[in-house]
Amino acid sequence: MRSLKYQPVVSTVLVALNAAVFVLCEFTGDLLYSAGELDIISVLVRGEYGRILWAMFLHSGINHLFNNMLILFFLGSMIEKEVGHIRYGVLYFLSGIGGNLLSLYSRALHGDPTASLGASGAVFGLDGVLLAMVLFSGRKMENVTPVRVLLMIVYSLYSGFTGRNIDNAAHVGGLLTGFMAAGIMCLFMRRGQRRAD
């Protein structure tokens, strides 16, 4: 039996939580959506800052949930194995929060009162994390190169900007936050390795 250290514990829990929340939403109607959707009035006027986090666990439909969870699990499992459970969890939530903050800023800038939801900001953050890791960690990851990661990011962004009703600000915010946070993490990890040597 493989050590728990190398199992995608956090990725599995995140997928399970998102799926459980979606099932609850199916039974409670608009209750959870009304309490957790991300919009400028609720957050910036009423001060309901918890929505910046809660919106990451809400999805508009089964396809929205499935697409996000598929990428979260497979990409997240790879990253979690490389950096560990705690670092991975921190990077995931930082990315989601960063994505939602940029989404709020963009909506406030344009006076857009509509709401957004979903884990895609955090999921895009994982793309940024992976890019930072292949560029700065000094470790080789099997079948992962900077060019492949960049192509994946470009395709994902293109799909978002050519689609409808997609919160691209959250995608870009998550991507940038994940990249910066993972870049800093890689810097400290490499410093720690040099001291150990």
Backbone as ProteinMPNN parsed JSONL, in Angstrom:
{"seq_chain_A": "MRSLKYQPVVSTVLVALNAAVFVLCEFTGDLLYSAGELDIISVLVRGEYGRILWAMFLHSGINHLFNNMLILFFLGSMIEKEVGHIRYGVLYFLSGIGGNLLSLYSRALHGDPTASLGASGAVFGLDGVLLAMVLFSGRKMENVTPVRVLLMIVYSLYSGFTGRNIDNAAHVGGLLTGFMAAGIMCLFMRRGQRRAD", "coords_chain_A": {"N_chain_A": [[0.845, -1.202, 0.0], [0.592, 2.169, -0.918], [2.164, 5.024, 0.55], [0.291, 7.398, 2.454], [1.167, 9.915, 2.102], [1.726, 10.286, -0.583], [-0.689, 10.175, -1.819], [-3.57, 11.64, -3.438], [-4.956, 13.313, -1.379], [-6.015, 15.868, -0.576], [-6.974, 16.848, -3.036], [-8.935, 14.931, -3.602], [-10.703, 15.314, -1.443], [-11.51, 17.957, -1.948], [-12.87, 17.671, -4.404], [-14.918, 15.974, -3.56], [-16.227, 17.628, -1.685], [-17.121, 19.748, -3.332], [-18.851, 18.324, -4.989], [-20.703, 17.42, -3.093], [-21.79, 19.842, -2.179], [-23.004, 20.674, -4.528], [-25.028, 18.735, -4.819], [-26.51, 19.316, -2.523], [-27.394, 21.849, -3.255], [-29.141, 21.173, -5.28], [-31.246, 20.179, -3.833], [-32.004, 22.265, -2.216], [-32.769, 24.397, -3.704], [-32.555, 27.805, -4.54], [-31.329, 28.618, -2.239], [-28.615, 28.16, -1.189], [-27.194, 29.22, -3.303], [-28.008, 31.899, -3.267], [-26.889, 32.641, -0.879], [-24.182, 32.388, -1.331], [-23.183, 33.185, -3.858], [-21.009, 35.255, -5.869], [-21.013, 38.659, -5.876], [-20.865, 42.21, -6.46], [-22.478, 43.887, -4.903], [-23.302, 42.399, -2.632], [-20.787, 41.75, -1.51], [-19.08, 44.108, -1.507], [-20.775, 46.182, -0.656], [-22.561, 45.183, 1.333], [-20.73, 43.845, 2.85], [-20.275, 41.087, 2.922], [-17.974, 39.162, 3.042], [-17.293, 36.503, 3.104], [-18.294, 35.291, 0.872], [-16.347, 35.391, -1.075], [-14.876, 33.166, -0.651], [-16.847, 31.111, -0.399], [-18.127, 31.03, -2.881], [-16.478, 29.531, -4.46], [-17.253, 26.932, -4.193], [-19.631, 26.546, -5.422], [-21.615, 25.63, -8.242], [-22.991, 26.088, -11.506], [-24.277, 24.104, -12.926], [-24.4, 20.588, -13.885], [-22.508, 20.076, -15.916], [-20.751, 22.229, -15.663], [-19.756, 21.719, -13.087], [-18.611, 19.129, -13.514], [-16.596, 19.58, -15.475], [-14.835, 21.367, -14.117], [-14.138, 19.793, -11.863], [-12.941, 17.561, -12.994], [-10.547, 18.563, -14.11], [-9.482, 19.677, -11.788], [-9.033, 17.373, -10.194], [-7.207, 15.695, -11.672], [-5.07, 17.4, -12.485], [-4.583, 18.624, -10.054], [-3.899, 16.395, -8.447], [-1.403, 15.684, -9.476], [0.128, 17.956, -8.854], [-0.178, 18.057, -6.08], [1.166, 15.74, -5.286], [3.764, 16.507, -5.797], [4.275, 18.805, -4.217], [3.171, 18.402, -1.719], [0.505, 17.946, 0.726], [-0.376, 20.17, 2.37], [0.878, 22.508, 1.308], [-0.165, 22.378, -1.258], [-2.947, 22.667, -0.77], [-2.98, 25.272, 0.278], [-2.046, 26.74, -1.954], [-4.118, 26.226, -3.763], [-6.409, 27.425, -2.54], [-5.52, 30.072, -2.259], [-5.291, 30.747, -4.965], [-7.969, 30.568, -5.825], [-9.146, 32.557, -4.229], [-7.686, 34.806, -5.071], [-8.494, 34.863, -7.753], [-11.247, 35.396, -7.457], [-11.161, 37.884, -6.227], [-10.065, 39.513, -8.249], [-12.116, 39.222, -10.056], [-14.212, 40.538, -8.692], [-13.122, 43.126, -8.616], [-13.053, 43.725, -11.363], [-15.786, 43.66, -11.967], [-16.723, 45.723, -10.33], [-15.396, 47.844, -11.502], [-16.614, 47.986, -13.977], [-19.187, 48.385, -13.268], [-20.848, 46.18, -13.013], [-23.506, 44.328, -11.96], [-24.027, 41.609, -11.859], [-23.828, 38.15, -10.745], [-21.262, 35.72, -9.973], [-19.906, 32.371, -9.928], [-18.238, 29.293, -8.927], [-15.423, 26.991, -9.228], [-13.472, 27.621, -11.004], [-11.59, 29.731, -11.029], [-9.747, 28.944, -9.063], [-8.992, 26.537, -10.232], [-7.8, 27.392, -12.621], [-5.728, 28.603, -11.362], [-4.193, 26.409, -10.666], [-3.051, 25.77, -13.097], [-1.321, 27.943, -13.323], [0.301, 27.419, -11.105], [1.504, 25.016, -11.897], [2.968, 25.907, -14.126], [4.794, 27.675, -12.883], [6.166, 25.823, -11.339], [7.468, 24.145, -13.239], [9.145, 25.984, -14.311], [10.641, 27.128, -12.196], [11.187, 25.345, -10.058], [13.294, 23.592, -10.336], [13.107, 20.912, -10.504], [12.437, 17.994, -12.416], [9.46, 17.099, -14.019], [7.605, 14.345, -15.024], [6.804, 14.127, -18.432], [6.007, 16.776, -18.477], [6.44, 19.956, -19.65], [7.598, 23.381, -20.034], [6.581, 24.447, -22.47], [4.392, 22.771, -23.097], [2.736, 23.263, -20.904], [2.25, 26.006, -21.221], [0.886, 25.984, -23.685], [-1.425, 24.626, -22.905], [-2.469, 26.498, -21.106], [-2.906, 28.704, -22.805], [-4.818, 27.627, -24.542], [-6.901, 27.118, -22.723], [-7.5, 29.728, -21.814], [-8.253, 30.89, -24.236], [-10.558, 29.392, -24.823], [-12.164, 30.293, -22.757], [-12.417, 33.088, -23.264], [-13.729, 33.079, -25.68], [-16.087, 31.923, -25.107], [-19.434, 32.051, -23.64], [-20.965, 33.883, -20.959], [-18.897, 33.575, -19.062], [-16.608, 33.922, -16.439], [-14.02, 35.527, -17.017], [-12.217, 37.219, -15.771], [-11.896, 36.084, -13.251], [-10.626, 33.735, -14.008], [-8.172, 34.691, -15.081], [-7.204, 36.062, -12.84], [-6.95, 33.954, -10.98], [-5.055, 32.37, -12.303], [-2.779, 34.101, -12.403], [-2.379, 34.532, -9.651], [-1.891, 31.905, -8.725], [0.459, 31.349, -10.151], [2.268, 33.313, -9.164], [2.241, 32.765, -6.382], [3.153, 30.107, -6.324], [5.634, 30.474, -7.507], [6.986, 31.949, -5.54], [6.901, 30.018, -3.515], [8.501, 27.992, -4.686], [10.952, 29.312, -4.731], [11.58, 29.559, -1.973], [11.639, 26.85, -1.301], [13.813, 25.929, -2.8], [15.86, 27.4, -1.656], [15.827, 26.285, 0.886], [16.644, 23.682, 0.274], [19.25, 24.143, -0.605], [20.447, 25.021, 1.749], [20.215, 22.698, 3.246], [21.93, 21.048, 1.861]], "CA_chain_A": [[0.0, 0.0, 0.0], [1.381, 3.379, -1.014], [2.054, 5.948, 1.673], [-0.74, 8.441, 2.344], [1.877, 11.125, 1.696], [1.723, 10.406, -2.038], [-2.06, 10.059, -2.309], [-4.2, 12.96, -3.651], [-5.937, 13.452, -0.307], [-6.685, 17.174, -0.632], [-7.724, 16.905, -4.297], [-10.117, 14.081, -3.456], [-11.617, 15.989, -0.509], [-12.071, 19.121, -2.635], [-13.857, 17.183, -5.371], [-16.056, 15.465, -2.788], [-16.942, 18.772, -1.11], [-17.818, 20.432, -4.417], [-19.961, 17.466, -5.417], [-21.696, 17.412, -2.017], [-22.467, 21.14, -2.197], [-23.877, 20.693, -5.7], [-26.193, 17.912, -4.497], [-27.306, 20.106, -1.578], [-28.04, 22.93, -4.015], [-30.254, 20.583, -6.02], [-32.351, 19.948, -2.907], [-32.375, 23.484, -1.488], [-33.123, 25.459, -4.647], [-31.662, 28.959, -4.626], [-30.893, 29.007, -0.898], [-27.153, 28.237, -1.099], [-26.717, 30.156, -4.326], [-28.269, 33.262, -2.773], [-26.0, 32.909, 0.252], [-22.755, 32.245, -1.642], [-22.744, 33.744, -5.137], [-20.115, 36.4, -5.761], [-21.46, 39.863, -6.575], [-20.273, 43.394, -5.828], [-23.375, 44.464, -3.89], [-23.22, 41.593, -1.407], [-19.452, 41.778, -0.904], [-18.525, 45.435, -1.288], [-21.731, 47.06, 0.026], [-23.049, 44.544, 2.564], [-19.6, 43.316, 3.616], [-20.347, 39.625, 3.042], [-16.695, 38.763, 2.452], [-17.218, 35.047, 3.023], [-18.663, 34.868, -0.488], [-15.118, 35.249, -1.854], [-14.497, 31.759, -0.483], [-17.956, 30.175, -0.604], [-18.465, 30.937, -4.307], [-15.602, 28.516, -5.066], [-17.86, 25.605, -4.049], [-20.927, 26.545, -6.094], [-21.551, 25.447, -9.696], [-24.281, 26.402, -12.13], [-24.892, 22.917, -13.513], [-23.575, 19.38, -13.821], [-21.372, 20.209, -16.827], [-19.838, 23.174, -15.019], [-19.123, 20.965, -11.999], [-17.801, 18.028, -14.034], [-15.397, 20.11, -16.132], [-13.92, 21.878, -13.104], [-13.657, 18.73, -10.985], [-12.05, 16.692, -13.773], [-9.23, 19.215, -14.158], [-9.005, 19.796, -10.415], [-8.523, 16.113, -9.669], [-6.027, 15.167, -12.363], [-3.975, 18.361, -12.377], [-4.321, 18.782, -8.635], [-3.214, 15.206, -7.925], [-0.007, 15.767, -9.895], [0.782, 19.011, -8.085], [-0.192, 17.657, -4.667], [2.228, 14.748, -5.109], [5.059, 17.186, -5.868], [4.502, 19.827, -3.189], [2.615, 18.003, -0.435], [-0.905, 18.261, 0.949], [-0.627, 21.497, 2.942], [1.248, 23.525, 0.316], [-1.132, 22.311, -2.356], [-4.192, 23.259, -0.3], [-2.778, 26.723, 0.378], [-1.973, 27.265, -3.321], [-5.451, 26.128, -4.358], [-7.314, 28.437, -1.992], [-5.001, 31.389, -2.631], [-5.647, 30.971, -6.366], [-9.402, 30.835, -5.898], [-9.414, 33.868, -3.624], [-7.126, 35.798, -5.986], [-9.378, 34.933, -8.916], [-12.505, 36.052, -7.087], [-10.883, 39.301, -5.963], [-9.954, 40.198, -9.537], [-13.47, 39.225, -10.606], [-14.922, 41.625, -8.023], [-12.554, 44.391, -9.073], [-13.505, 43.933, -12.736], [-17.224, 43.961, -11.936], [-16.877, 47.058, -9.752], [-14.882, 48.786, -12.495], [-17.577, 48.097, -15.07], [-20.535, 48.541, -12.725], [-21.574, 44.958, -13.371], [-24.128, 43.8, -10.74], [-24.304, 40.182, -11.962], [-23.092, 37.283, -9.828], [-20.497, 34.611, -10.555], [-19.653, 31.261, -9.012], [-17.469, 28.199, -9.498], [-14.044, 26.755, -8.794], [-12.561, 27.748, -12.142], [-10.471, 30.597, -10.684], [-8.778, 28.092, -8.372], [-8.511, 25.543, -11.199], [-6.83, 28.109, -13.453], [-4.563, 28.798, -10.506], [-3.358, 25.212, -10.741], [-2.248, 25.936, -14.314], [-0.243, 28.863, -12.973], [1.193, 26.694, -10.195], [2.276, 24.052, -12.685], [3.934, 26.662, -14.921], [5.851, 28.135, -11.982], [6.956, 24.673, -10.91], [8.366, 23.676, -14.302], [10.125, 27.041, -14.586], [11.451, 27.569, -11.061], [11.442, 24.383, -8.977], [14.54, 22.856, -10.543], [12.81, 19.477, -10.554], [11.793, 17.563, -13.65], [8.205, 16.376, -13.866], [7.446, 13.467, -16.179], [5.927, 14.564, -19.53], [5.568, 18.156, -18.274], [7.42, 20.944, -20.095], [7.022, 24.733, -20.076], [5.819, 24.648, -23.705], [3.115, 22.061, -22.964], [1.903, 23.967, -19.923], [1.834, 27.264, -21.846], [-0.142, 25.666, -24.681], [-2.638, 24.299, -22.15], [-2.987, 27.755, -20.571], [-3.417, 29.51, -23.929], [-6.061, 27.006, -25.005], [-7.925, 27.329, -21.691], [-7.895, 31.138, -21.862], [-8.971, 31.1, -25.501], [-11.899, 28.813, -24.655], [-12.921, 31.176, -21.874], [-12.722, 34.381, -23.884], [-14.635, 32.896, -26.82], [-17.34, 31.368, -24.609], [-20.434, 32.997, -23.143], [-21.253, 33.84, -19.523], [-17.724, 33.03, -18.383], [-15.93, 34.936, -15.639], [-12.622, 35.472, -17.423], [-11.404, 37.924, -14.776], [-11.567, 35.09, -12.22], [-9.643, 32.823, -14.603], [-6.882, 35.374, -15.159], [-6.77, 36.315, -11.466], [-6.504, 32.693, -10.401], [-3.827, 31.985, -13.0], [-1.676, 34.954, -11.941], [-2.145, 34.275, -8.224], [-1.246, 30.599, -8.618], [1.829, 31.452, -10.674], [3.096, 34.092, -8.233], [2.361, 32.052, -5.104], [4.006, 28.935, -6.521], [6.988, 30.967, -7.753], [7.563, 32.262, -4.224], [7.087, 28.739, -2.842], [9.665, 27.322, -5.286], [12.142, 30.036, -4.288], [11.876, 29.17, -0.595], [11.985, 25.428, -1.278], [15.175, 25.773, -3.322], [16.762, 27.929, -0.623], [15.884, 25.278, 1.932], [17.447, 22.556, -0.22], [20.662, 24.535, -0.63], [20.935, 25.031, 3.134], [20.34, 21.304, 3.687], [23.11, 20.481, 1.217]], "C_chain_A": [[0.878, 1.249, 0.0], [1.122, 4.291, 0.178], [0.99, 7.001, 1.392], [-0.129, 9.75, 1.857], [1.782, 11.363, 0.197], [0.333, 10.232, -2.651], [-2.691, 11.453, -2.453], [-5.316, 13.236, -2.647], [-6.733, 14.754, -0.445], [-7.518, 17.299, -1.908], [-9.013, 16.107, -4.2], [-11.157, 14.739, -2.554], [-12.281, 17.188, -1.18], [-13.143, 18.717, -3.648], [-15.109, 16.712, -4.644], [-16.892, 16.606, -2.208], [-17.738, 19.524, -2.176], [-19.033, 19.633, -4.886], [-21.081, 17.471, -4.373], [-22.486, 18.72, -1.992], [-23.429, 21.213, -3.385], [-25.157, 19.893, -5.448], [-27.108, 18.666, -3.527], [-28.061, 21.222, -2.3], [-29.248, 22.406, -4.791], [-31.479, 20.398, -5.135], [-32.847, 21.228, -2.234], [-32.735, 24.648, -2.41], [-32.093, 26.569, -4.672], [-31.044, 29.36, -3.286], [-29.38, 29.189, -0.808], [-26.571, 29.184, -2.133], [-26.88, 31.598, -3.845], [-27.3, 33.641, -1.659], [-24.53, 32.948, -0.149], [-22.272, 32.812, -2.955], [-21.931, 35.014, -4.931], [-20.656, 37.578, -6.567], [-21.015, 41.085, -5.785], [-21.169, 43.996, -4.744], [-23.234, 43.719, -2.571], [-21.873, 41.75, -0.708], [-19.018, 43.189, -0.546], [-19.459, 46.375, -0.546], [-22.171, 46.455, 1.361], [-21.93, 43.944, 3.41], [-19.633, 41.815, 3.822], [-19.116, 38.996, 2.376], [-16.519, 37.249, 2.343], [-17.554, 34.514, 1.645], [-17.435, 34.678, -1.37], [-14.621, 33.813, -1.773], [-15.623, 30.811, -0.872], [-18.296, 29.984, -2.08], [-17.639, 29.877, -5.025], [-16.227, 27.12, -5.019], [-19.235, 25.505, -4.713], [-20.743, 26.4, -7.603], [-22.946, 25.553, -10.293], [-24.99, 25.199, -12.736], [-23.926, 21.746, -13.483], [-22.37, 19.461, -14.737], [-20.308, 21.137, -16.261], [-19.054, 22.47, -13.918], [-18.156, 19.923, -12.549], [-16.501, 18.537, -14.653], [-14.375, 20.615, -15.116], [-13.322, 20.762, -12.261], [-12.714, 17.774, -11.712], [-10.635, 17.271, -13.804], [-8.638, 19.31, -12.757], [-8.368, 18.486, -9.942], [-7.23, 15.687, -10.359], [-4.834, 16.108, -12.287], [-3.578, 18.541, -10.917], [-3.564, 17.616, -8.036], [-1.73, 15.239, -8.255], [0.751, 16.795, -9.06], [0.885, 18.63, -6.611], [0.918, 16.656, -4.362], [3.6, 15.412, -5.041], [5.313, 18.097, -4.669], [3.978, 19.448, -1.809], [1.209, 18.534, -0.223], [-1.136, 19.712, 1.388], [-0.299, 22.59, 1.929], [0.248, 23.55, -0.825], [-2.452, 22.976, -1.959], [-4.101, 24.777, -0.219], [-2.766, 27.348, -1.014], [-3.346, 27.27, -3.989], [-6.35, 27.255, -3.862], [-6.826, 29.861, -2.277], [-5.392, 31.733, -4.067], [-7.122, 31.318, -6.512], [-9.767, 32.196, -5.351], [-8.895, 34.98, -4.534], [-7.991, 35.978, -7.221], [-10.663, 35.672, -8.605], [-12.315, 37.529, -6.766], [-10.755, 40.087, -7.269], [-11.308, 40.263, -10.229], [-14.287, 40.368, -10.004], [-14.437, 42.985, -8.504], [-13.058, 44.731, -10.479], [-14.975, 44.32, -12.777], [-17.482, 45.357, -11.369], [-16.457, 48.123, -10.767], [-15.895, 49.041, -13.599], [-19.023, 48.286, -14.586], [-21.427, 47.364, -13.041], [-22.169, 44.321, -12.115], [-24.356, 42.287, -10.763], [-23.408, 39.38, -11.028], [-22.329, 36.21, -10.597], [-20.29, 33.544, -9.489], [-18.775, 30.225, -9.706], [-16.035, 28.143, -9.015], [-13.029, 27.054, -9.881], [-11.402, 28.711, -11.883], [-9.364, 29.804, -10.006], [-8.169, 27.072, -9.326], [-7.505, 26.185, -12.153], [-5.564, 28.393, -12.654], [-3.634, 27.604, -10.539], [-2.507, 25.213, -12.006], [-1.054, 26.847, -14.031], [0.774, 28.227, -12.052], [2.094, 25.76, -10.983], [3.338, 24.768, -13.521], [5.096, 27.141, -14.054], [6.756, 26.985, -11.567], [7.926, 24.216, -11.989], [9.429, 24.726, -14.626], [11.118, 27.244, -13.443], [11.835, 26.507, -10.04], [12.78, 23.666, -9.11], [14.356, 21.357, -10.575], [12.117, 19.15, -11.867], [10.54, 16.764, -13.321], [7.951, 15.608, -15.158], [6.391, 14.003, -17.158], [5.391, 15.986, -19.36], [6.708, 19.096, -18.665], [6.777, 22.322, -20.094], [6.154, 24.963, -21.312], [4.452, 23.985, -23.609], [2.178, 22.781, -22.003], [1.389, 25.281, -20.516], [0.741, 27.037, -22.887], [-1.479, 25.354, -24.009], [-3.294, 25.574, -21.615], [-3.613, 28.606, -21.674], [-4.743, 28.951, -24.429], [-7.2, 27.251, -24.012], [-8.424, 28.767, -21.7], [-8.694, 31.447, -23.121], [-10.409, 30.582, -25.396], [-12.771, 29.709, -23.793], [-13.343, 32.462, -22.556], [-13.637, 34.262, -25.098], [-15.968, 32.288, -26.395], [-18.265, 32.463, -24.107], [-20.654, 32.782, -21.648], [-20.123, 33.203, -18.722], [-16.988, 34.162, -17.682], [-14.426, 34.891, -15.922], [-11.697, 36.21, -16.456], [-10.983, 36.963, -13.662], [-10.513, 34.118, -12.737], [-8.25, 33.452, -14.593], [-6.327, 35.64, -13.756], [-6.255, 35.065, -10.785], [-5.176, 32.255, -10.989], [-2.631, 32.782, -12.481], [-1.344, 34.702, -10.475], [-1.427, 32.949, -8.022], [0.202, 30.645, -9.056], [2.741, 32.181, -9.686], [3.318, 33.358, -6.915], [3.285, 30.857, -5.231], [5.441, 29.348, -6.812], [7.699, 31.289, -6.457], [7.849, 30.969, -3.457], [8.331, 28.015, -3.362], [10.963, 27.977, -4.843], [12.543, 29.614, -2.887], [12.276, 27.697, -0.497], [13.409, 25.205, -1.769], [16.206, 26.318, -2.348], [16.941, 26.926, 0.506], [16.728, 24.091, 1.536], [18.931, 22.894, -0.211], [21.246, 24.558, 0.771], [21.142, 23.609, 3.637], [21.573, 20.639, 3.096], [24.388, 20.987, 1.879]], "O_chain_A": [[1.792, 1.374, 0.814], [0.025, 4.328, 0.735], [0.809, 7.439, 0.256], [-0.816, 10.588, 1.274], [1.759, 12.51, -0.25], [0.199, 10.152, -3.872], [-2.379, 12.352, -1.671], [-6.48, 13.374, -3.024], [-7.964, 14.744, -0.434], [-8.642, 17.799, -1.867], [-10.062, 16.554, -4.663], [-12.349, 14.726, -2.861], [-13.478, 17.414, -1.003], [-14.196, 19.349, -3.734], [-16.228, 17.014, -5.061], [-18.122, 16.555, -2.236], [-18.891, 19.892, -1.952], [-20.099, 20.191, -5.145], [-22.261, 17.521, -4.72], [-23.703, 18.711, -1.806], [-24.532, 21.746, -3.267], [-26.246, 20.327, -5.823], [-28.329, 18.658, -3.685], [-29.22, 21.501, -1.993], [-30.251, 23.105, -4.942], [-32.612, 20.45, -5.614], [-33.974, 21.277, -1.74], [-32.979, 25.76, -1.942], [-30.897, 26.312, -4.809], [-30.308, 30.344, -3.217], [-28.908, 30.249, -0.399], [-25.579, 29.868, -1.877], [-25.975, 32.416, -4.009], [-26.934, 34.807, -1.51], [-23.705, 33.477, 0.596], [-21.064, 32.918, -3.164], [-22.126, 35.75, -3.963], [-20.748, 37.507, -7.793], [-20.81, 41.003, -4.574], [-20.666, 44.556, -3.769], [-23.066, 44.334, -1.518], [-21.807, 41.869, 0.515], [-18.629, 43.446, 0.593], [-18.988, 47.285, 0.135], [-22.155, 47.129, 2.392], [-22.156, 43.575, 4.562], [-19.075, 41.315, 4.799], [-19.203, 38.389, 1.309], [-15.686, 36.773, 1.571], [-17.148, 33.409, 1.287], [-17.47, 33.888, -2.314], [-14.015, 33.305, -2.716], [-15.4, 29.831, -1.582], [-18.707, 28.897, -2.487], [-18.044, 29.377, -6.075], [-15.779, 26.22, -5.729], [-19.921, 24.492, -4.577], [-19.822, 26.982, -8.176], [-23.94, 25.166, -9.679], [-26.184, 25.27, -13.029], [-22.767, 21.898, -13.099], [-21.301, 18.965, -14.381], [-19.112, 20.865, -16.368], [-17.835, 22.608, -13.829], [-17.012, 19.841, -12.104], [-15.429, 17.992, -14.39], [-13.185, 20.325, -15.236], [-12.126, 20.779, -11.972], [-11.789, 17.236, -11.104], [-9.656, 16.566, -13.557], [-7.45, 19.059, -12.556], [-7.285, 18.497, -9.357], [-6.256, 15.351, -9.685], [-3.709, 15.667, -12.051], [-2.395, 18.602, -10.584], [-2.679, 17.815, -7.205], [-0.894, 14.872, -7.429], [1.87, 16.544, -8.614], [1.914, 18.856, -5.974], [1.539, 16.718, -3.301], [4.489, 14.95, -4.325], [6.432, 18.158, -4.16], [4.308, 20.11, -0.825], [0.775, 19.459, -0.909], [-1.994, 20.399, 0.835], [-1.103, 23.496, 1.712], [-0.14, 24.617, -1.3], [-3.009, 23.759, -2.728], [-5.034, 25.483, -0.603], [-3.407, 28.375, -1.234], [-3.691, 28.215, -4.698], [-6.977, 27.955, -4.657], [-7.637, 30.756, -2.511], [-5.777, 32.866, -4.358], [-7.482, 32.248, -7.234], [-10.591, 32.907, -5.926], [-9.58, 35.981, -4.745], [-8.202, 37.099, -7.684], [-11.119, 36.489, -9.404], [-13.212, 38.337, -7.006], [-11.275, 41.197, -7.382], [-11.615, 41.242, -10.909], [-14.978, 41.085, -10.728], [-15.236, 43.883, -8.768], [-13.439, 45.868, -10.755], [-15.366, 45.207, -13.536], [-18.346, 46.085, -11.859], [-17.089, 49.174, -10.873], [-16.023, 50.16, -14.096], [-19.956, 48.339, -15.388], [-22.619, 47.526, -13.304], [-21.419, 43.819, -11.277], [-24.836, 41.731, -9.775], [-22.368, 39.86, -10.578], [-22.695, 35.842, -11.714], [-20.477, 33.793, -8.298], [-18.59, 30.271, -10.922], [-15.503, 29.109, -8.468], [-11.843, 26.773, -9.708], [-10.328, 28.533, -12.458], [-8.187, 29.965, -10.329], [-6.978, 26.774, -9.247], [-6.473, 25.588, -12.46], [-4.464, 28.421, -13.205], [-2.416, 27.762, -10.451], [-1.379, 24.721, -12.0], [0.072, 26.565, -14.442], [1.974, 28.46, -12.191], [3.304, 25.719, -10.762], [4.472, 24.301, -13.619], [6.256, 27.024, -14.451], [7.971, 27.153, -11.456], [9.086, 23.927, -11.694], [10.491, 24.396, -15.154], [12.298, 27.501, -13.682], [12.728, 26.743, -9.227], [13.336, 23.19, -8.12], [15.329, 20.608, -10.664], [11.31, 19.933, -12.368], [10.552, 15.878, -12.466], [8.07, 16.159, -16.252], [5.255, 14.291, -16.78], [4.426, 16.364, -20.024], [7.796, 19.044, -18.092], [5.552, 22.434, -20.145], [5.106, 25.602, -21.22], [3.451, 24.583, -24.003], [0.978, 22.895, -22.257], [0.222, 25.63, -20.334], [-0.218, 27.805, -22.964], [-2.535, 25.768, -24.488], [-4.516, 25.718, -21.661], [-4.701, 29.157, -21.508], [-5.677, 29.703, -24.707], [-8.324, 27.555, -24.41], [-9.628, 29.009, -21.605], [-9.686, 32.173, -23.078], [-11.352, 31.247, -25.824], [-13.963, 29.87, -24.054], [-14.494, 32.883, -22.44], [-14.257, 35.246, -25.501], [-16.878, 32.149, -27.213], [-17.928, 33.646, -24.142], [-20.548, 31.666, -21.139], [-20.359, 32.397, -17.821], [-16.771, 35.228, -18.259], [-13.658, 34.295, -15.166], [-10.522, 35.863, -16.337], [-9.849, 37.019, -13.186], [-9.612, 33.721, -11.997], [-7.278, 32.833, -14.159], [-5.133, 35.468, -13.511], [-5.24, 35.105, -10.09], [-4.279, 31.821, -10.267], [-1.592, 32.207, -12.156], [-0.173, 34.661, -10.097], [-0.473, 32.865, -7.249], [1.073, 30.055, -8.416], [3.85, 31.727, -9.405], [4.431, 33.327, -6.39], [4.11, 30.611, -4.351], [6.375, 28.653, -6.412], [8.87, 30.95, -6.281], [8.898, 30.832, -2.828], [9.12, 27.488, -2.579], [11.96, 27.294, -4.605], [13.716, 29.339, -2.633], [13.148, 27.339, 0.294], [14.134, 24.379, -1.213], [17.301, 25.769, -2.224], [18.044, 26.732, 1.018], [17.454, 23.543, 2.365], [19.768, 22.061, 0.138], [22.396, 24.168, 0.975], [22.101, 23.327, 4.355], [22.191, 19.781, 3.727], [25.487, 20.614, 1.467]]}, "name": "protein", "num_of_chains": 1, "seq": "MRSLKYQPVVSTVLVALNAAVFVLCEFTGDLLYSAGELDIISVLVRGEYGRILWAMFLHSGINHLFNNMLILFFLGSMIEKEVGHIRYGVLYFLSGIGGNLLSLYSRALHGDPTASLGASGAVFGLDGVLLAMVLFSGRKMENVTPVRVLLMIVYSLYSGFTGRNIDNAAHVGGLLTGFMAAGIMCLFMRRGQRRAD"}
